[in-house]
N, CA and C atoms as an extended XYZ file, in Angstrom:
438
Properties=species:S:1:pos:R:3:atomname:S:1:resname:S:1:resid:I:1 pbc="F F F"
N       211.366      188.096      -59.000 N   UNK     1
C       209.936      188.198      -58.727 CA  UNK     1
C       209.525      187.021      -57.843 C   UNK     1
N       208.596      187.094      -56.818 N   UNK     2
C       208.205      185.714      -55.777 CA  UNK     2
C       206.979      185.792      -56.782 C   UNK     2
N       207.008      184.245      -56.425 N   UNK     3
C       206.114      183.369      -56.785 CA  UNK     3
C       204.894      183.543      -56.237 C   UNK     3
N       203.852      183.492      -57.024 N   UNK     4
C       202.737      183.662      -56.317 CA  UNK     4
C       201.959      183.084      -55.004 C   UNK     4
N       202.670      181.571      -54.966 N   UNK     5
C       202.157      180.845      -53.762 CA  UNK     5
C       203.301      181.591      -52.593 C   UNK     5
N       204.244      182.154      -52.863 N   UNK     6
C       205.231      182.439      -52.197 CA  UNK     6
C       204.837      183.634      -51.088 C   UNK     6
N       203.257      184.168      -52.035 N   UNK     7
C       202.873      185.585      -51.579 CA  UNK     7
C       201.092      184.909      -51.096 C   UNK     7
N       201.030      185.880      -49.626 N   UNK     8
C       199.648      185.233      -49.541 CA  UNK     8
C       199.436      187.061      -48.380 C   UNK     8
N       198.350      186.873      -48.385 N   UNK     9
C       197.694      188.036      -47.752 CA  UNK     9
C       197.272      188.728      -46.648 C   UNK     9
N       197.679      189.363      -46.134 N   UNK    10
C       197.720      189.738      -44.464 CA  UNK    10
C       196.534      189.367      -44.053 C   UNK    10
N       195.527      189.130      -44.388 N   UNK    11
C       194.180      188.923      -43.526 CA  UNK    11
C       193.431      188.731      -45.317 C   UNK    11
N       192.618      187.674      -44.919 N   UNK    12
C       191.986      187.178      -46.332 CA  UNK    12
C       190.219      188.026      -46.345 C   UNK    12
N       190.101      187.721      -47.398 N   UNK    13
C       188.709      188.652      -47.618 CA  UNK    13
C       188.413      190.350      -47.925 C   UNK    13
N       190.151      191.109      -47.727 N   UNK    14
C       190.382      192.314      -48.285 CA  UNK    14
C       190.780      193.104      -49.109 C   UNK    14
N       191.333      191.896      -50.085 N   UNK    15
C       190.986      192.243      -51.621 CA  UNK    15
C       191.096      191.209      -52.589 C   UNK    15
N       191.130      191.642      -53.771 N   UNK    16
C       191.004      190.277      -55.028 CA  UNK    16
C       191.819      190.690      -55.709 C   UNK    16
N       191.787      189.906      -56.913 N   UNK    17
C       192.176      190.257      -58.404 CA  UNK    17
C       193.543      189.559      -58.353 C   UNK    17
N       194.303      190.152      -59.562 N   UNK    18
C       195.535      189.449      -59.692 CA  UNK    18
C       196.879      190.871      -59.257 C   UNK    18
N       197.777      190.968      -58.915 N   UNK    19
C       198.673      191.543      -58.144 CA  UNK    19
C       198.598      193.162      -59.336 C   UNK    19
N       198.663      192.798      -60.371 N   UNK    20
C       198.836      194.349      -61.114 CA  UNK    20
C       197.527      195.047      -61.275 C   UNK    20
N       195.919      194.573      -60.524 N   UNK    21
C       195.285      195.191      -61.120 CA  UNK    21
C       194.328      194.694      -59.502 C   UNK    21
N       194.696      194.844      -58.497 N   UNK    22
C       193.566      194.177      -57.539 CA  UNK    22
C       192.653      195.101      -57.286 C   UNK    22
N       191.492      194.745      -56.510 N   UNK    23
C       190.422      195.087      -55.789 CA  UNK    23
C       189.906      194.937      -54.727 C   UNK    23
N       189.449      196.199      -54.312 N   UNK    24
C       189.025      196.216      -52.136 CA  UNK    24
C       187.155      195.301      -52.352 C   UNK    24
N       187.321      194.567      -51.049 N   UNK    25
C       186.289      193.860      -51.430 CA  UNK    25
C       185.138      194.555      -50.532 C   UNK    25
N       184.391      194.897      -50.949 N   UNK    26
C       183.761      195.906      -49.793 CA  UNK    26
C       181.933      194.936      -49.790 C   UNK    26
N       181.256      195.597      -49.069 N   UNK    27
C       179.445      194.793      -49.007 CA  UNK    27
C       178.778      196.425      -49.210 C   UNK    27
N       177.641      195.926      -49.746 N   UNK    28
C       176.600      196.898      -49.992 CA  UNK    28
C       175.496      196.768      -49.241 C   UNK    28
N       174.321      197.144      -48.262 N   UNK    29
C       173.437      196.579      -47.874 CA  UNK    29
C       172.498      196.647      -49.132 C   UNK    29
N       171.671      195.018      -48.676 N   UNK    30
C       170.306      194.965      -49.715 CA  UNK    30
C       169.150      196.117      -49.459 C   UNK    30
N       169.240      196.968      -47.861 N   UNK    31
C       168.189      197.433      -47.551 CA  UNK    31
C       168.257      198.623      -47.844 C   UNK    31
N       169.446      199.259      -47.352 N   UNK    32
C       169.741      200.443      -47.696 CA  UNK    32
C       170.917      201.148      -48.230 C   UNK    32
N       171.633      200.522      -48.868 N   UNK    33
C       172.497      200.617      -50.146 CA  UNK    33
C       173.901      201.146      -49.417 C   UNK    33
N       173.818      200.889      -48.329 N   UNK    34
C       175.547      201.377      -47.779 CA  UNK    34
C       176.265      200.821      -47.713 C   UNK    34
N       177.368      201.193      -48.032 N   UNK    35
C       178.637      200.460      -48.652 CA  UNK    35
C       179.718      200.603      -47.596 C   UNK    35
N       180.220      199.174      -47.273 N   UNK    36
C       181.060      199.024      -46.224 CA  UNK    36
C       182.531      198.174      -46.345 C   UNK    36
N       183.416      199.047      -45.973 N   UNK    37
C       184.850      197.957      -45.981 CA  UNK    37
C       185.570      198.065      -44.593 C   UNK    37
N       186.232      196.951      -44.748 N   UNK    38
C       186.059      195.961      -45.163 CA  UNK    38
C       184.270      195.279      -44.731 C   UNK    38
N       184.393      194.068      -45.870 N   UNK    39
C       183.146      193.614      -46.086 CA  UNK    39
C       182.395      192.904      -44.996 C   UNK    39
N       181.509      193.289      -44.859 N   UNK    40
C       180.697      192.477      -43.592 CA  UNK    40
C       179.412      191.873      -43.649 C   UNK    40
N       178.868      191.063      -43.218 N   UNK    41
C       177.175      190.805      -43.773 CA  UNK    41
C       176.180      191.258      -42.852 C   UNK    41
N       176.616      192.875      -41.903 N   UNK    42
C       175.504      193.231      -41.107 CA  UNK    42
C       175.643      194.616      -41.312 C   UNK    42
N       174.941      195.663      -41.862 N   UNK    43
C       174.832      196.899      -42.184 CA  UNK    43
C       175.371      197.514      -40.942 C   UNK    43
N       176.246      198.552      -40.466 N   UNK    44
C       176.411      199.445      -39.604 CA  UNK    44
C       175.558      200.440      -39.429 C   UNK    44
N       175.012      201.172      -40.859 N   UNK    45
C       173.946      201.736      -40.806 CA  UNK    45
C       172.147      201.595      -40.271 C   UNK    45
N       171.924      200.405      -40.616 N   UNK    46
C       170.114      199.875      -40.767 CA  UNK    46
C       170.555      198.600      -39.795 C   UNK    46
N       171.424      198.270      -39.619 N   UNK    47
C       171.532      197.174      -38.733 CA  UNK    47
C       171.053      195.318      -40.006 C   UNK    47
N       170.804      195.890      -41.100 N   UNK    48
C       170.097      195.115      -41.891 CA  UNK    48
C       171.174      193.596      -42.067 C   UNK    48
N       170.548      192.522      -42.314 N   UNK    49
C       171.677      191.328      -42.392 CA  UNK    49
C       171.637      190.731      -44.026 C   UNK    49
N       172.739      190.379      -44.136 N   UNK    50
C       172.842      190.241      -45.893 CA  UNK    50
C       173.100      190.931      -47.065 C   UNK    50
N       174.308      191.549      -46.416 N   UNK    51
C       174.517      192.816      -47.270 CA  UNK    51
C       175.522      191.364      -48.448 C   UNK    51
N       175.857      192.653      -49.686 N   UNK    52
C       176.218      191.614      -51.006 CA  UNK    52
C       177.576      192.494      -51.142 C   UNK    52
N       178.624      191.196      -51.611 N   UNK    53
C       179.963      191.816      -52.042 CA  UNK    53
C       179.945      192.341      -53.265 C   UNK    53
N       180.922      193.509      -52.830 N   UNK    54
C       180.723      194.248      -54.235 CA  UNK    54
C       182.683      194.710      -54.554 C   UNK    54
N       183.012      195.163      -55.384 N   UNK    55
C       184.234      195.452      -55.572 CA  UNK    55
C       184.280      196.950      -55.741 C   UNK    55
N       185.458      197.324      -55.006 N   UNK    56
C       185.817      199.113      -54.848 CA  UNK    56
C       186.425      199.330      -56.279 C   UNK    56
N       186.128      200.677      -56.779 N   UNK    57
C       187.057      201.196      -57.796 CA  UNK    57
C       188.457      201.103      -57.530 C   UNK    57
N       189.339      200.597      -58.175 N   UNK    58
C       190.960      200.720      -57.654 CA  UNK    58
C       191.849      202.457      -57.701 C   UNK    58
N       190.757      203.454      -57.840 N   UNK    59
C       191.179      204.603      -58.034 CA  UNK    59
C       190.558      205.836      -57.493 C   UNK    59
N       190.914      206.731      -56.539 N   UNK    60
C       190.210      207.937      -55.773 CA  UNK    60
C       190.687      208.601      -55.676 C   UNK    60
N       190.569      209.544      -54.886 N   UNK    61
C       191.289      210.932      -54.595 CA  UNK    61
C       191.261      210.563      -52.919 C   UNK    61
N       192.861      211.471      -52.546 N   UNK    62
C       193.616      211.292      -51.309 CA  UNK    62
C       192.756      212.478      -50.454 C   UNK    62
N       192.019      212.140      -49.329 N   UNK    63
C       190.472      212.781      -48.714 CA  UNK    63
C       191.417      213.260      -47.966 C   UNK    63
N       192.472      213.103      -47.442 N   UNK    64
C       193.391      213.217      -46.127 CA  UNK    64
C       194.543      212.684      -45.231 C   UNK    64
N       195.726      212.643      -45.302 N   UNK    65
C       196.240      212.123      -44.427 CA  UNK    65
C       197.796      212.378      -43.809 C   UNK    65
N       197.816      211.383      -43.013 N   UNK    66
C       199.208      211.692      -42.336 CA  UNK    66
C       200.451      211.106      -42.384 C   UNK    66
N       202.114      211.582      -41.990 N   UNK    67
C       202.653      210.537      -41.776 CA  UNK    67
C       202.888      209.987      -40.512 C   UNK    67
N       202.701      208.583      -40.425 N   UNK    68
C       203.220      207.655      -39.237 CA  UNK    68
C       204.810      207.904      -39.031 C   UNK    68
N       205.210      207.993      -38.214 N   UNK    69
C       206.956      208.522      -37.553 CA  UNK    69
C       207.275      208.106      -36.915 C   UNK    69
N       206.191      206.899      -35.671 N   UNK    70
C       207.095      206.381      -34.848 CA  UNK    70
C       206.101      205.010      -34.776 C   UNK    70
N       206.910      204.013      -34.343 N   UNK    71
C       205.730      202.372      -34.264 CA  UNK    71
C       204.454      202.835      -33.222 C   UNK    71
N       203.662      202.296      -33.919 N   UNK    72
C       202.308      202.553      -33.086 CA  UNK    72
C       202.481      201.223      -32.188 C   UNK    72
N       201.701      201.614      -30.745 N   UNK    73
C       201.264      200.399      -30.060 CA  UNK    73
C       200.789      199.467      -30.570 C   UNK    73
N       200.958      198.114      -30.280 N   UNK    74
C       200.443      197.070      -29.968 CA  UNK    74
C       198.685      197.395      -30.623 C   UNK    74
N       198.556      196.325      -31.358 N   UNK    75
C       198.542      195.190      -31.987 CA  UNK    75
C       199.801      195.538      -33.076 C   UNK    75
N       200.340      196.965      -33.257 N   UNK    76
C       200.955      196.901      -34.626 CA  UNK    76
C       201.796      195.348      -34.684 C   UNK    76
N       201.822      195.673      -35.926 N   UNK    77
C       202.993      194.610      -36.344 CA  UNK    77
C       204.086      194.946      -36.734 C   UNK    77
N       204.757      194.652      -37.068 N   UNK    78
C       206.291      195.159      -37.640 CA  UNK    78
C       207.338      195.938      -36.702 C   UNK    78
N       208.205      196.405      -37.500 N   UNK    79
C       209.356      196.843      -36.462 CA  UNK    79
C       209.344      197.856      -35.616 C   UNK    79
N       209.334      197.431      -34.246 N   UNK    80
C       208.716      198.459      -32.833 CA  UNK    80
C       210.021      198.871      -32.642 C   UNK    80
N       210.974      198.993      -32.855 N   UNK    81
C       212.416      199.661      -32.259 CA  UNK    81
C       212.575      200.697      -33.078 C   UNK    81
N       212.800      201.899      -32.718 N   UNK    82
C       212.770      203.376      -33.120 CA  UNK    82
C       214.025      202.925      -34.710 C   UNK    82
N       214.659      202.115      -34.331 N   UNK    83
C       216.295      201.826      -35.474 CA  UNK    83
C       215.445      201.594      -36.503 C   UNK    83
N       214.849      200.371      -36.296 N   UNK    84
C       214.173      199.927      -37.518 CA  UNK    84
C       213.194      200.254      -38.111 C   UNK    84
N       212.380      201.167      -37.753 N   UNK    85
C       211.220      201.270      -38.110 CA  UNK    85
C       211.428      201.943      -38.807 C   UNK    85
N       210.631      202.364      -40.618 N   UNK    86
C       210.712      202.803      -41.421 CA  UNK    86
C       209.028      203.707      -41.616 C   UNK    86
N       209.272      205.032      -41.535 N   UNK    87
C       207.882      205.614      -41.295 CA  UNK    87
C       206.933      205.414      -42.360 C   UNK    87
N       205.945      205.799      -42.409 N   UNK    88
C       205.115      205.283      -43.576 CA  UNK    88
C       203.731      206.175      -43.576 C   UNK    88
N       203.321      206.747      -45.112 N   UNK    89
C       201.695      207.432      -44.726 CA  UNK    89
C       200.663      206.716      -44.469 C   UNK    89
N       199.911      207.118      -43.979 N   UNK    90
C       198.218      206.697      -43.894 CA  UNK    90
C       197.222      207.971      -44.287 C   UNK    90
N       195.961      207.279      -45.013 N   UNK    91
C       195.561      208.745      -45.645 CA  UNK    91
C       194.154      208.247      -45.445 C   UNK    91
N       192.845      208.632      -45.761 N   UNK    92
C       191.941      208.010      -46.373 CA  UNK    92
C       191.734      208.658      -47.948 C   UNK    92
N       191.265      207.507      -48.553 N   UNK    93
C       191.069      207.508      -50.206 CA  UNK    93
C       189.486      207.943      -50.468 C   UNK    93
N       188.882      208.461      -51.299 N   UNK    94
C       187.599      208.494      -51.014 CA  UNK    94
C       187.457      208.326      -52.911 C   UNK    94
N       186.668      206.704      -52.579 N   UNK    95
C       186.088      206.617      -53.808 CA  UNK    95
C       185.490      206.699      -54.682 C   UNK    95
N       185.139      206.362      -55.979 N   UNK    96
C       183.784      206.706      -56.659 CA  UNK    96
C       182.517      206.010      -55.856 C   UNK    96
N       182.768      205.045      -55.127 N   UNK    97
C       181.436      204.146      -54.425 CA  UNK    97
C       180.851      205.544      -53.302 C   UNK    97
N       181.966      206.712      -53.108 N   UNK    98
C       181.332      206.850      -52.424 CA  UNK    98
C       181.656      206.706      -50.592 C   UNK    98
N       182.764      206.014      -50.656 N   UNK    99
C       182.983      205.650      -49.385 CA  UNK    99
C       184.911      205.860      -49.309 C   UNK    99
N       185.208      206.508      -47.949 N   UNK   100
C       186.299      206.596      -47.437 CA  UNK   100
C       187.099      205.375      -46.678 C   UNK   100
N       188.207      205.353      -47.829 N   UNK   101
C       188.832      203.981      -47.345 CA  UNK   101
C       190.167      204.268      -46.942 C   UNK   101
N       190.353      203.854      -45.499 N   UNK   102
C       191.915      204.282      -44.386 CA  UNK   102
C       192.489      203.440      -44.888 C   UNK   102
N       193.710      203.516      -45.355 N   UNK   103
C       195.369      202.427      -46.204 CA  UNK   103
C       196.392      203.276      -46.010 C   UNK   103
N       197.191      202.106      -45.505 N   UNK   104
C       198.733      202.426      -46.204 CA  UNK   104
C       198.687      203.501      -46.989 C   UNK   104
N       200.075      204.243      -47.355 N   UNK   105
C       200.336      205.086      -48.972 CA  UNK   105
C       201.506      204.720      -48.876 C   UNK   105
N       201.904      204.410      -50.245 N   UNK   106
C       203.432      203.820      -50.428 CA  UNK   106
C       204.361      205.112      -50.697 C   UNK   106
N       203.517      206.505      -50.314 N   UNK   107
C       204.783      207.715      -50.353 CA  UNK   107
C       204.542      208.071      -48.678 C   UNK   107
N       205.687      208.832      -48.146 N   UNK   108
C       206.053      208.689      -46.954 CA  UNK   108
C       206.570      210.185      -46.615 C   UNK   108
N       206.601      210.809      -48.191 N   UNK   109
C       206.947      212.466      -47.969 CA  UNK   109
C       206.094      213.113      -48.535 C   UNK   109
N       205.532      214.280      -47.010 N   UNK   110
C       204.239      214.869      -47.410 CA  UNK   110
C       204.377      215.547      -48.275 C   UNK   110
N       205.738      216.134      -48.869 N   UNK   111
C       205.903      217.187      -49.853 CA  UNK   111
C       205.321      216.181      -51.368 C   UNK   111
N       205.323      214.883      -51.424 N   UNK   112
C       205.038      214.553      -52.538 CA  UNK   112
C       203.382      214.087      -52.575 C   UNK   112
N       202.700      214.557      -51.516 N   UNK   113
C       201.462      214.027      -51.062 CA  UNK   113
C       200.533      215.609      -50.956 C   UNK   113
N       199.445      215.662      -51.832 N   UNK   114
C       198.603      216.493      -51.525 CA  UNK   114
C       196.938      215.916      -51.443 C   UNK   114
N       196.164      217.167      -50.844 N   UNK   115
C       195.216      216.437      -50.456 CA  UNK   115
C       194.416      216.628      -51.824 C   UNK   115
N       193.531      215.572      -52.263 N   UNK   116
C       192.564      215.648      -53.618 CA  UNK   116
C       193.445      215.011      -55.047 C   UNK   116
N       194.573      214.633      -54.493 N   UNK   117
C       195.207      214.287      -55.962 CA  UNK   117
C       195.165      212.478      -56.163 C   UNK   117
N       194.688      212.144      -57.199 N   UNK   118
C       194.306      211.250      -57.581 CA  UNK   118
C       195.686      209.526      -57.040 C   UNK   118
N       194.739      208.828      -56.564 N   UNK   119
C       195.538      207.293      -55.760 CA  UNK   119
C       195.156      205.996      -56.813 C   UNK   119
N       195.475      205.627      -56.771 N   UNK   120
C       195.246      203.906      -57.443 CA  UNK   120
C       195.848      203.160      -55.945 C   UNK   120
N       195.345      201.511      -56.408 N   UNK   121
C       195.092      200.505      -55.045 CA  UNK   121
C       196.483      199.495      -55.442 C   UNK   121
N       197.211      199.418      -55.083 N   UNK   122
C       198.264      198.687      -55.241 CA  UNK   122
C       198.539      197.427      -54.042 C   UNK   122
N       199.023      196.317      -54.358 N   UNK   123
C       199.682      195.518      -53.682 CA  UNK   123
C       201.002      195.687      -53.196 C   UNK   123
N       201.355      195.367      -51.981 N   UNK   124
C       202.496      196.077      -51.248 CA  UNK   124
C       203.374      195.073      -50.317 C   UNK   124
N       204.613      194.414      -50.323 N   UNK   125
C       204.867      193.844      -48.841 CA  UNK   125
C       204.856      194.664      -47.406 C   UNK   125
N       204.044      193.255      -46.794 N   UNK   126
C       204.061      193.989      -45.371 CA  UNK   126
C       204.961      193.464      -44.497 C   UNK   126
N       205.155      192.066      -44.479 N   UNK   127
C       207.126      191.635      -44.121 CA  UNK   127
C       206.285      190.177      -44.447 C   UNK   127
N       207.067      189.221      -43.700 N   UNK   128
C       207.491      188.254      -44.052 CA  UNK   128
C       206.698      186.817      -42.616 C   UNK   128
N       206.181      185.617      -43.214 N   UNK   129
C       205.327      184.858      -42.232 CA  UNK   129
C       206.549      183.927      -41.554 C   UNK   129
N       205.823      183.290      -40.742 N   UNK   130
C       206.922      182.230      -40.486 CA  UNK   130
C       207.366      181.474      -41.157 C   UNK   130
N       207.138      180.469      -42.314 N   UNK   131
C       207.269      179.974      -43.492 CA  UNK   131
C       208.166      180.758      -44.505 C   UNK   131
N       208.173      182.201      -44.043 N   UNK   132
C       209.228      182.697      -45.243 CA  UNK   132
C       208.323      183.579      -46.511 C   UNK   132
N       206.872      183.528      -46.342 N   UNK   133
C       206.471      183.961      -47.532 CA  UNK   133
C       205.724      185.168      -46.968 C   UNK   133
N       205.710      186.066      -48.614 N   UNK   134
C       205.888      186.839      -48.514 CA  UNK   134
C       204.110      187.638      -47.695 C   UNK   134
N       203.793      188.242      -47.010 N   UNK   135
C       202.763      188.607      -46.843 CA  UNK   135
C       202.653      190.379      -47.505 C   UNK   135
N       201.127      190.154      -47.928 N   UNK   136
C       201.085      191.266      -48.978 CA  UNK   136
C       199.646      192.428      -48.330 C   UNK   136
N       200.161      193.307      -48.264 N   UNK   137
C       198.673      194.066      -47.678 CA  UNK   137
C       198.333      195.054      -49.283 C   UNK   137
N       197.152      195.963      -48.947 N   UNK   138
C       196.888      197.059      -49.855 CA  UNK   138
C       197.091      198.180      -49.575 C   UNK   138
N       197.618      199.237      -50.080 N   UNK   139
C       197.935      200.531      -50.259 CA  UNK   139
C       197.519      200.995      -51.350 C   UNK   139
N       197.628      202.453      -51.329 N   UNK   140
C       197.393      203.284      -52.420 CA  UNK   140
C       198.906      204.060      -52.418 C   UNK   140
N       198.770      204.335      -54.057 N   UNK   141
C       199.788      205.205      -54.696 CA  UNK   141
C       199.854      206.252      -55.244 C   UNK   141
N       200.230      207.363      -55.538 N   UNK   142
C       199.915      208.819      -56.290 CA  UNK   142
C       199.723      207.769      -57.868 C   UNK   142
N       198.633      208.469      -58.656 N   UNK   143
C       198.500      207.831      -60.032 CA  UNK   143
C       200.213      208.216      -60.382 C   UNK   143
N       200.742      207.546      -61.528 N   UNK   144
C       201.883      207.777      -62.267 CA  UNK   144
C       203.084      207.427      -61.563 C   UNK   144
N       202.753      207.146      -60.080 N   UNK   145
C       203.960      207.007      -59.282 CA  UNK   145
C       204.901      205.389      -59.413 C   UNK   145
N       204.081      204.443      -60.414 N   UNK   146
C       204.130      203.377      -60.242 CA  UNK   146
C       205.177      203.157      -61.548 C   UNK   146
């Protein structure tokens, strides 16, 4: 098992908690109650400023998605050579808040992927920093798959 300092987070501010039980950190506006992730302090909707962090349910239903098969362009990260690259889903989750959230899925065969069947929010490696440690993004998982 790595150590927790060992593990730090692809981009900070996109989720919490402790590794077996985390949370998407999303904002609510004060003005008009829309809920946005990742979290921001300017409504997309009302344009309103000061929206408040709020935490996503760690559990939804799979709204839609696909599998990735070949490295996407630039900015991607990770392995761009057809050898290495290991395909991977992307779906959106649609939560109890209410709002559709695009992630990772840690299944990769559509036969085990349908649309409406229930996801939980899991911690995932996404590779490795210069230092050696481990960097960790969020995904979702079929419930039970874990």
């Amino acid at each position: 098992m790595t150590a927790a300092a060992d593990r730090v987070p692809i981009q900070e501010g996109l989720f919490t908690g402790p590794p077996e039980s985390p949370r998407l950190i999303a904002s609510r506006c004060k003005a008009c109650a829309e809920i946005t992730f990742p979290c921001q302090d300017a409504c997309p909707s009302c344009a309103a400023r000061g929206a408040e962090e709020i935490l996503l349910s760690p559990r939804g239903r799979l709204w839609t998605f696909t599998i990735q098969r070949f490295p996407p362009p630039p900015p991607f990260e990770g392995a761009a050579d057809r050898e290495r690259y290991v395909p991977f889903g992307v779906g959106y989750v649609e939560l109890p808040e209410g709002i559709r959230v695009e992630a990772r899925l840690t299944e990769n065969d559509p036969d085990k992927l349908s649309i409406g069947m229930e996801m939980e929010l899991v911690l995932t490696t996404f590779d490795r920093d210069d230092g050696g440690r481990e960097r960790v993004t969020f995904a979702f998982r079929p419930v039970g798959e874990g």
